[in-house]
PDB file of N, CA and C in Angstrom:
ATOM      1  N   MET Z 273    -106.691  20.757 143.912  1.00 93.00           N
ATOM      2  CA  MET Z 273    -106.361  21.919 143.103  1.00 93.00           C
ATOM      3  C   MET Z 273    -106.839  23.165 143.834  1.00 93.00           C
ATOM      4  N   LEU Z 274    -106.010  24.194 143.765  1.00 96.00           N
ATOM      5  CA  LEU Z 274    -106.365  25.488 144.331  1.00 96.00           C
ATOM      6  C   LEU Z 274    -106.301  26.513 143.208  1.00 96.00           C
ATOM      7  N   ASP Z 275    -107.462  27.012 142.809  1.00 98.00           N
ATOM      8  CA  ASP Z 275    -107.557  27.977 141.714  1.00 98.00           C
ATOM      9  C   ASP Z 275    -107.691  29.377 142.300  1.00 98.00           C
ATOM     10  N   LEU Z 276    -106.642  30.166 142.171  1.00 97.00           N
ATOM     11  CA  LEU Z 276    -106.613  31.535 142.692  1.00 97.00           C
ATOM     12  C   LEU Z 276    -106.570  32.560 141.574  1.00 97.00           C
ATOM     13  N   SER Z 277    -106.944  32.159 140.379  1.00 97.00           N
ATOM     14  CA  SER Z 277    -106.882  33.079 139.248  1.00 97.00           C
ATOM     15  C   SER Z 277    -107.938  34.174 139.381  1.00 97.00           C
ATOM     16  N   ASN Z 278    -107.611  35.334 138.807  1.00 98.00           N
ATOM     17  CA  ASN Z 278    -108.504  36.497 138.795  1.00 98.00           C
ATOM     18  C   ASN Z 278    -108.868  36.994 140.190  1.00 98.00           C
ATOM     19  N   ASN Z 279    -107.893  37.066 141.081  1.00 97.00           N
ATOM     20  CA  ASN Z 279    -108.137  37.542 142.441  1.00 97.00           C
ATOM     21  C   ASN Z 279    -107.339  38.793 142.795  1.00 97.00           C
ATOM     22  N   ARG Z 280    -106.701  39.402 141.819  1.00 97.00           N
ATOM     23  CA  ARG Z 280    -105.886  40.606 142.040  1.00 97.00           C
ATOM     24  C   ARG Z 280    -104.802  40.389 143.093  1.00 97.00           C
ATOM     25  N   ILE Z 281    -104.239  39.207 143.116  1.00 97.00           N
ATOM     26  CA  ILE Z 281    -103.167  38.896 144.065  1.00 97.00           C
ATOM     27  C   ILE Z 281    -101.925  39.675 143.667  1.00 97.00           C
ATOM     28  N   ARG Z 282    -101.398  40.433 144.625  1.00 96.00           N
ATOM     29  CA  ARG Z 282    -100.178  41.217 144.420  1.00 96.00           C
ATOM     30  C   ARG Z 282     -99.032  40.536 145.151  1.00 96.00           C
ATOM     31  N   ASP Z 283     -97.848  41.081 145.010  1.00 94.00           N
ATOM     32  CA  ASP Z 283     -96.676  40.488 145.665  1.00 94.00           C
ATOM     33  C   ASP Z 283     -96.850  40.411 147.173  1.00 94.00           C
ATOM     34  N   GLU Z 284     -97.413  41.464 147.771  1.00 94.00           N
ATOM     35  CA  GLU Z 284     -97.614  41.478 149.217  1.00 94.00           C
ATOM     36  C   GLU Z 284     -98.554  40.346 149.632  1.00 94.00           C
ATOM     37  N   ASP Z 285     -99.619  40.158 148.871  1.00 94.00           N
ATOM     38  CA  ASP Z 285    -100.566  39.074 149.148  1.00 94.00           C
ATOM     39  C   ASP Z 285     -99.903  37.720 148.915  1.00 94.00           C
ATOM     40  N   ASN Z 286     -99.129  37.647 147.863  1.00 92.00           N
ATOM     41  CA  ASN Z 286     -98.475  36.400 147.484  1.00 92.00           C
ATOM     42  C   ASN Z 286     -97.530  35.911 148.573  1.00 92.00           C
ATOM     43  N   GLN Z 287     -96.860  36.828 149.236  1.00 90.00           N
ATOM     44  CA  GLN Z 287     -95.945  36.463 150.313  1.00 90.00           C
ATOM     45  C   GLN Z 287     -96.698  35.713 151.415  1.00 90.00           C
ATOM     46  N   TYR Z 288     -97.858  36.219 151.818  1.00 94.00           N
ATOM     47  CA  TYR Z 288     -98.654  35.562 152.855  1.00 94.00           C
ATOM     48  C   TYR Z 288     -99.285  34.276 152.338  1.00 94.00           C
ATOM     49  N   LEU Z 289     -99.676  34.294 151.086  1.00 94.00           N
ATOM     50  CA  LEU Z 289    -100.254  33.106 150.470  1.00 94.00           C
ATOM     51  C   LEU Z 289     -99.252  31.954 150.482  1.00 94.00           C
ATOM     52  N   VAL Z 290     -98.034  32.230 150.069  1.00 94.00           N
ATOM     53  CA  VAL Z 290     -97.004  31.185 150.027  1.00 94.00           C
ATOM     54  C   VAL Z 290     -96.703  30.675 151.431  1.00 94.00           C
ATOM     55  N   ALA Z 291     -96.672  31.564 152.408  1.00 94.00           N
ATOM     56  CA  ALA Z 291     -96.442  31.135 153.791  1.00 94.00           C
ATOM     57  C   ALA Z 291     -97.543  30.177 154.246  1.00 94.00           C
ATOM     58  N   THR Z 292     -98.767  30.450 153.857  1.00 95.00           N
ATOM     59  CA  THR Z 292     -99.889  29.572 154.198  1.00 95.00           C
ATOM     60  C   THR Z 292     -99.814  28.261 153.426  1.00 95.00           C
ATOM     61  N   LEU Z 293     -99.474  28.340 152.152  1.00 94.00           N
ATOM     62  CA  LEU Z 293     -99.419  27.138 151.315  1.00 94.00           C
ATOM     63  C   LEU Z 293     -98.369  26.142 151.789  1.00 94.00           C
ATOM     64  N   ARG Z 294     -97.368  26.617 152.496  1.00 92.00           N
ATOM     65  CA  ARG Z 294     -96.324  25.705 152.985  1.00 92.00           C
ATOM     66  C   ARG Z 294     -96.898  24.627 153.899  1.00 92.00           C
ATOM     67  N   THR Z 295     -98.046  24.890 154.498  1.00 91.00           N
ATOM     68  CA  THR Z 295     -98.663  23.895 155.374  1.00 91.00           C
ATOM     69  C   THR Z 295     -99.441  22.847 154.586  1.00 91.00           C
ATOM     70  N   TYR Z 296     -99.686  23.111 153.307  1.00 88.00           N
ATOM     71  CA  TYR Z 296    -100.422  22.178 152.454  1.00 88.00           C
ATOM     72  C   TYR Z 296     -99.427  21.359 151.629  1.00 88.00           C
ATOM     73  N   ARG Z 297     -98.832  20.380 152.247  1.00 84.00           N
ATOM     74  CA  ARG Z 297     -97.784  19.581 151.613  1.00 84.00           C
ATOM     75  C   ARG Z 297     -98.286  18.711 150.468  1.00 84.00           C
ATOM     76  N   HIS Z 298     -99.582  18.458 150.408  1.00 91.00           N
ATOM     77  CA  HIS Z 298    -100.113  17.558 149.381  1.00 91.00           C
ATOM     78  C   HIS Z 298    -100.746  18.302 148.214  1.00 91.00           C
ATOM     79  N   LEU Z 299    -100.564  19.602 148.155  1.00 93.00           N
ATOM     80  CA  LEU Z 299    -101.118  20.393 147.058  1.00 93.00           C
ATOM     81  C   LEU Z 299    -100.435  19.996 145.751  1.00 93.00           C
ATOM     82  N   LYS Z 300    -101.237  19.636 144.753  1.00 94.00           N
ATOM     83  CA  LYS Z 300    -100.678  19.180 143.479  1.00 94.00           C
ATOM     84  C   LYS Z 300    -100.883  20.164 142.341  1.00 94.00           C
ATOM     85  N   HIS Z 301    -101.931  20.964 142.403  1.00 96.00           N
ATOM     86  CA  HIS Z 301    -102.222  21.932 141.337  1.00 96.00           C
ATOM     87  C   HIS Z 301    -102.483  23.301 141.952  1.00 96.00           C
ATOM     88  N   LEU Z 302    -101.759  24.296 141.489  1.00 96.00           N
ATOM     89  CA  LEU Z 302    -101.923  25.672 141.959  1.00 96.00           C
ATOM     90  C   LEU Z 302    -102.066  26.579 140.750  1.00 96.00           C
ATOM     91  N   ARG Z 303    -103.127  27.373 140.747  1.00 97.00           N
ATOM     92  CA  ARG Z 303    -103.412  28.233 139.599  1.00 97.00           C
ATOM     93  C   ARG Z 303    -103.547  29.694 140.048  1.00 97.00           C
ATOM     94  N   PRO Z 304    -102.431  30.419 140.176  1.00 96.00           N
ATOM     95  CA  PRO Z 304    -102.507  31.844 140.502  1.00 96.00           C
ATOM     96  C   PRO Z 304    -102.432  32.736 139.260  1.00 96.00           C
ATOM     97  N   GLY Z 305    -103.011  32.286 138.168  1.00 97.00           N
ATOM     98  CA  GLY Z 305    -102.957  33.053 136.921  1.00 97.00           C
ATOM     99  C   GLY Z 305    -103.864  34.271 136.950  1.00 97.00           C
ATOM    100  N   THR Z 306    -103.610  35.200 136.036  1.00 98.00           N
ATOM    101  CA  THR Z 306    -104.375  36.438 135.873  1.00 98.00           C
ATOM    102  C   THR Z 306    -104.475  37.190 137.195  1.00 98.00           C
ATOM    103  N   ASN Z 307    -103.323  37.534 137.738  1.00 97.00           N
ATOM    104  CA  ASN Z 307    -103.229  38.351 138.940  1.00 97.00           C
ATOM    105  C   ASN Z 307    -102.210  39.455 138.677  1.00 97.00           C
ATOM    106  N   VAL Z 308    -101.622  40.002 139.726  1.00 97.00           N
ATOM    107  CA  VAL Z 308    -100.667  41.102 139.576  1.00 97.00           C
ATOM    108  C   VAL Z 308     -99.331  40.703 140.208  1.00 97.00           C
ATOM    109  N   ILE Z 309     -98.934  39.465 140.023  1.00 97.00           N
ATOM    110  CA  ILE Z 309     -97.695  38.944 140.596  1.00 97.00           C
ATOM    111  C   ILE Z 309     -96.526  39.373 139.715  1.00 97.00           C
ATOM    112  N   THR Z 310     -95.509  39.973 140.344  1.00 97.00           N
ATOM    113  CA  THR Z 310     -94.332  40.454 139.619  1.00 97.00           C
ATOM    114  C   THR Z 310     -93.141  39.540 139.905  1.00 97.00           C
ATOM    115  N   ASP Z 311     -91.957  40.018 139.566  1.00 96.00           N
ATOM    116  CA  ASP Z 311     -90.727  39.252 139.799  1.00 96.00           C
ATOM    117  C   ASP Z 311     -90.536  38.927 141.277  1.00 96.00           C
ATOM    118  N   VAL Z 312     -90.928  39.849 142.149  1.00 96.00           N
ATOM    119  CA  VAL Z 312     -90.807  39.615 143.595  1.00 96.00           C
ATOM    120  C   VAL Z 312     -91.679  38.432 144.004  1.00 96.00           C
ATOM    121  N   GLY Z 313     -92.902  38.415 143.534  1.00 94.00           N
ATOM    122  CA  GLY Z 313     -93.800  37.303 143.829  1.00 94.00           C
ATOM    123  C   GLY Z 313     -93.323  36.000 143.225  1.00 94.00           C
ATOM    124  N   ALA Z 314     -92.682  36.083 142.072  1.00 93.00           N
ATOM    125  CA  ALA Z 314     -92.138  34.885 141.432  1.00 93.00           C
ATOM    126  C   ALA Z 314     -91.064  34.251 142.305  1.00 93.00           C
ATOM    127  N   GLU Z 315     -90.296  35.072 143.009  1.00 94.00           N
ATOM    128  CA  GLU Z 315     -89.277  34.537 143.921  1.00 94.00           C
ATOM    129  C   GLU Z 315     -89.926  33.730 145.037  1.00 94.00           C
ATOM    130  N   HIS Z 316     -91.019  34.250 145.599  1.00 94.00           N
ATOM    131  CA  HIS Z 316     -91.732  33.521 146.658  1.00 94.00           C
ATOM    132  C   HIS Z 316     -92.275  32.198 146.127  1.00 94.00           C
ATOM    133  N   LEU Z 317     -92.877  32.245 144.951  1.00 94.00           N
ATOM    134  CA  LEU Z 317     -93.421  31.024 144.358  1.00 94.00           C
ATOM    135  C   LEU Z 317     -92.322  30.035 143.986  1.00 94.00           C
ATOM    136  N   ALA Z 318     -91.181  30.537 143.550  1.00 94.00           N
ATOM    137  CA  ALA Z 318     -90.058  29.659 143.202  1.00 94.00           C
ATOM    138  C   ALA Z 318     -89.565  28.911 144.438  1.00 94.00           C
ATOM    139  N   ARG Z 319     -89.451  29.611 145.555  1.00 93.00           N
ATOM    140  CA  ARG Z 319     -89.030  28.943 146.793  1.00 93.00           C
ATOM    141  C   ARG Z 319     -90.056  27.893 147.218  1.00 93.00           C
ATOM    142  N   PHE Z 320     -91.336  28.246 147.084  1.00 93.00           N
ATOM    143  CA  PHE Z 320     -92.395  27.289 147.422  1.00 93.00           C
ATOM    144  C   PHE Z 320     -92.301  26.055 146.530  1.00 93.00           C
ATOM    145  N   LEU Z 321     -92.053  26.273 145.265  1.00 92.00           N
ATOM    146  CA  LEU Z 321     -91.945  25.172 144.313  1.00 92.00           C
ATOM    147  C   LEU Z 321     -90.822  24.216 144.714  1.00 92.00           C
ATOM    148  N   LEU Z 322     -89.711  24.759 145.166  1.00 92.00           N
ATOM    149  CA  LEU Z 322     -88.584  23.921 145.577  1.00 92.00           C
ATOM    150  C   LEU Z 322     -88.874  23.165 146.870  1.00 92.00           C
ATOM    151  N   GLU Z 323     -89.696  23.755 147.744  1.00 90.00           N
ATOM    152  CA  GLU Z 323     -90.004  23.130 149.032  1.00 90.00           C
ATOM    153  C   GLU Z 323     -91.096  22.075 148.930  1.00 90.00           C
ATOM    154  N   ASN Z 324     -92.024  22.253 148.003  1.00 90.00           N
ATOM    155  CA  ASN Z 324     -93.172  21.365 147.892  1.00 90.00           C
ATOM    156  C   ASN Z 324     -92.864  20.277 146.870  1.00 90.00           C
ATOM    157  N   GLY Z 325     -92.728  19.058 147.341  1.00 85.00           N
ATOM    158  CA  GLY Z 325     -92.385  17.961 146.445  1.00 85.00           C
ATOM    159  C   GLY Z 325     -93.564  17.350 145.714  1.00 85.00           C
ATOM    160  N   GLN Z 326     -94.775  17.787 146.016  1.00 91.00           N
ATOM    161  CA  GLN Z 326     -95.966  17.189 145.419  1.00 91.00           C
ATOM    162  C   GLN Z 326     -96.539  17.987 144.255  1.00 91.00           C
ATOM    163  N   LEU Z 327     -96.190  19.248 144.129  1.00 90.00           N
ATOM    164  CA  LEU Z 327     -96.783  20.116 143.114  1.00 90.00           C
ATOM    165  C   LEU Z 327     -96.440  19.619 141.713  1.00 90.00           C
ATOM    166  N   LYS Z 328     -97.456  19.446 140.896  1.00 91.00           N
ATOM    167  CA  LYS Z 328     -97.278  18.966 139.527  1.00 91.00           C
ATOM    168  C   LYS Z 328     -97.688  20.002 138.487  1.00 91.00           C
ATOM    169  N   LEU Z 329     -98.498  20.975 138.885  1.00 93.00           N
ATOM    170  CA  LEU Z 329     -98.988  21.985 137.956  1.00 93.00           C
ATOM    171  C   LEU Z 329     -99.003  23.336 138.648  1.00 93.00           C
ATOM    172  N   LEU Z 330     -98.384  24.323 138.023  1.00 92.00           N
ATOM    173  CA  LEU Z 330     -98.404  25.694 138.520  1.00 92.00           C
ATOM    174  C   LEU Z 330     -98.599  26.602 137.322  1.00 92.00           C
ATOM    175  N   GLU Z 331     -99.735  27.256 137.265  1.00 94.00           N
ATOM    176  CA  GLU Z 331    -100.073  28.114 136.130  1.00 94.00           C
ATOM    177  C   GLU Z 331     -99.935  29.580 136.533  1.00 94.00           C
ATOM    178  N   LEU Z 332     -99.000  30.269 135.903  1.00 93.00           N
ATOM    179  CA  LEU Z 332     -98.731  31.680 136.215  1.00 93.00           C
ATOM    180  C   LEU Z 332     -99.096  32.614 135.074  1.00 93.00           C
ATOM    181  N   PHE Z 333     -99.927  32.185 134.172  1.00 95.00           N
ATOM    182  CA  PHE Z 333    -100.255  32.994 133.001  1.00 95.00           C
ATOM    183  C   PHE Z 333    -100.872  34.338 133.401  1.00 95.00           C
ATOM    184  N   SER Z 334    -100.671  35.323 132.557  1.00 97.00           N
ATOM    185  CA  SER Z 334    -101.272  36.660 132.695  1.00 97.00           C
ATOM    186  C   SER Z 334    -100.970  37.325 134.033  1.00 97.00           C
ATOM    187  N   ASN Z 335     -99.701  37.324 134.413  1.00 97.00           N
ATOM    188  CA  ASN Z 335     -99.241  38.079 135.565  1.00 97.00           C
ATOM    189  C   ASN Z 335     -98.274  39.148 135.064  1.00 97.00           C
ATOM    190  N   GLU Z 336     -97.553  39.791 135.958  1.00 97.00           N
ATOM    191  CA  GLU Z 336     -96.668  40.900 135.600  1.00 97.00           C
ATOM    192  C   GLU Z 336     -95.194  40.507 135.649  1.00 97.00           C
ATOM    193  N   LEU Z 337     -94.878  39.273 135.302  1.00 96.00           N
ATOM    194  CA  LEU Z 337     -93.494  38.802 135.353  1.00 96.00           C
ATOM    195  C   LEU Z 337     -92.674  39.390 134.214  1.00 96.00           C
ATOM    196  N   ARG Z 338     -91.441  39.734 134.537  1.00 96.00           N
ATOM    197  CA  ARG Z 338     -90.465  40.199 133.555  1.00 96.00           C
ATOM    198  C   ARG Z 338     -89.336  39.174 133.502  1.00 96.00           C
ATOM    199  N   SER Z 339     -88.322  39.451 132.739  1.00 96.00           N
ATOM    200  CA  SER Z 339     -87.217  38.489 132.551  1.00 96.00           C
ATOM    201  C   SER Z 339     -86.602  37.987 133.855  1.00 96.00           C
ATOM    202  N   PRO Z 340     -86.266  38.861 134.822  1.00 96.00           N
ATOM    203  CA  PRO Z 340     -85.657  38.334 136.053  1.00 96.00           C
ATOM    204  C   PRO Z 340     -86.553  37.334 136.789  1.00 96.00           C
ATOM    205  N   GLY Z 341     -87.841  37.616 136.851  1.00 93.00           N
ATOM    206  CA  GLY Z 341     -88.770  36.706 137.517  1.00 93.00           C
ATOM    207  C   GLY Z 341     -88.931  35.403 136.769  1.00 93.00           C
ATOM    208  N   VAL Z 342     -88.964  35.482 135.463  1.00 94.00           N
ATOM    209  CA  VAL Z 342     -89.092  34.274 134.644  1.00 94.00           C
ATOM    210  C   VAL Z 342     -87.848  33.407 134.797  1.00 94.00           C
ATOM    211  N   ILE Z 343     -86.682  34.026 134.825  1.00 96.00           N
ATOM    212  CA  ILE Z 343     -85.432  33.275 134.991  1.00 96.00           C
ATOM    213  C   ILE Z 343     -85.389  32.606 136.360  1.00 96.00           C
ATOM    214  N   THR Z 344     -85.746  33.344 137.407  1.00 94.00           N
ATOM    215  CA  THR Z 344     -85.778  32.776 138.755  1.00 94.00           C
ATOM    216  C   THR Z 344     -86.718  31.584 138.812  1.00 94.00           C
ATOM    217  N   PHE Z 345     -87.888  31.760 138.230  1.00 88.00           N
ATOM    218  CA  PHE Z 345     -88.876  30.692 138.241  1.00 88.00           C
ATOM    219  C   PHE Z 345     -88.416  29.498 137.402  1.00 88.00           C
ATOM    220  N   ALA Z 346     -87.819  29.746 136.254  1.00 93.00           N
ATOM    221  CA  ALA Z 346     -87.332  28.663 135.391  1.00 93.00           C
ATOM    222  C   ALA Z 346     -86.256  27.842 136.098  1.00 93.00           C
ATOM    223  N   GLN Z 347     -85.376  28.511 136.833  1.00 95.00           N
ATOM    224  CA  GLN Z 347     -84.347  27.789 137.580  1.00 95.00           C
ATOM    225  C   GLN Z 347     -84.973  26.894 138.642  1.00 95.00           C
ATOM    226  N   ALA Z 348     -86.017  27.392 139.291  1.00 93.00           N
ATOM    227  CA  ALA Z 348     -86.707  26.582 140.301  1.00 93.00           C
ATOM    228  C   ALA Z 348     -87.367  25.369 139.658  1.00 93.00           C
ATOM    229  N   VAL Z 349     -87.958  25.552 138.490  1.00 91.00           N
ATOM    230  CA  VAL Z 349     -88.593  24.433 137.785  1.00 91.00           C
ATOM    231  C   VAL Z 349     -87.556  23.365 137.454  1.00 91.00           C
ATOM    232  N   LEU Z 350     -86.379  23.783 137.019  1.00 93.00           N
ATOM    233  CA  LEU Z 350     -85.325  22.822 136.676  1.00 93.00           C
ATOM    234  C   LEU Z 350     -84.894  21.977 137.867  1.00 93.00           C
ATOM    235  N   HIS Z 351     -84.970  22.554 139.064  1.00 91.00           N
ATOM    236  CA  HIS Z 351     -84.509  21.858 140.261  1.00 91.00           C
ATOM    237  C   HIS Z 351     -85.645  21.256 141.080  1.00 91.00           C
ATOM    238  N   SER Z 352     -86.857  21.325 140.574  1.00 88.00           N
ATOM    239  CA  SER Z 352     -88.008  20.790 141.302  1.00 88.00           C
ATOM    240  C   SER Z 352     -88.496  19.513 140.634  1.00 88.00           C
ATOM    241  N   ARG Z 353     -89.581  18.996 141.159  1.00 76.00           N
ATOM    242  CA  ARG Z 353     -90.194  17.794 140.587  1.00 76.00           C
ATOM    243  C   ARG Z 353     -91.348  18.140 139.664  1.00 76.00           C
ATOM    244  N   LEU Z 354     -91.542  19.403 139.380  1.00 73.00           N
ATOM    245  CA  LEU Z 354     -92.652  19.845 138.532  1.00 73.00           C
ATOM    246  C   LEU Z 354     -92.482  19.345 137.116  1.00 73.00           C
TER     247      LEU Z 354
END
């Protein structure tokens, strides 16, 4: 499990974070809750979710997502193994 909650992660940070996480193929739990991730960051996380076949838990609570980001993320969840 990687708990990144309460770290003030923004979209710019999230982009680099997701690039790094791609090397962790066995990551099963990711908790980036209570940060400043917006719809842009949700797109990065959605792509990561589709690429990572091991992730079972992703907690995005208390971020800055709006409808477009939630829809993008929901579509990724439907097509992933989460």
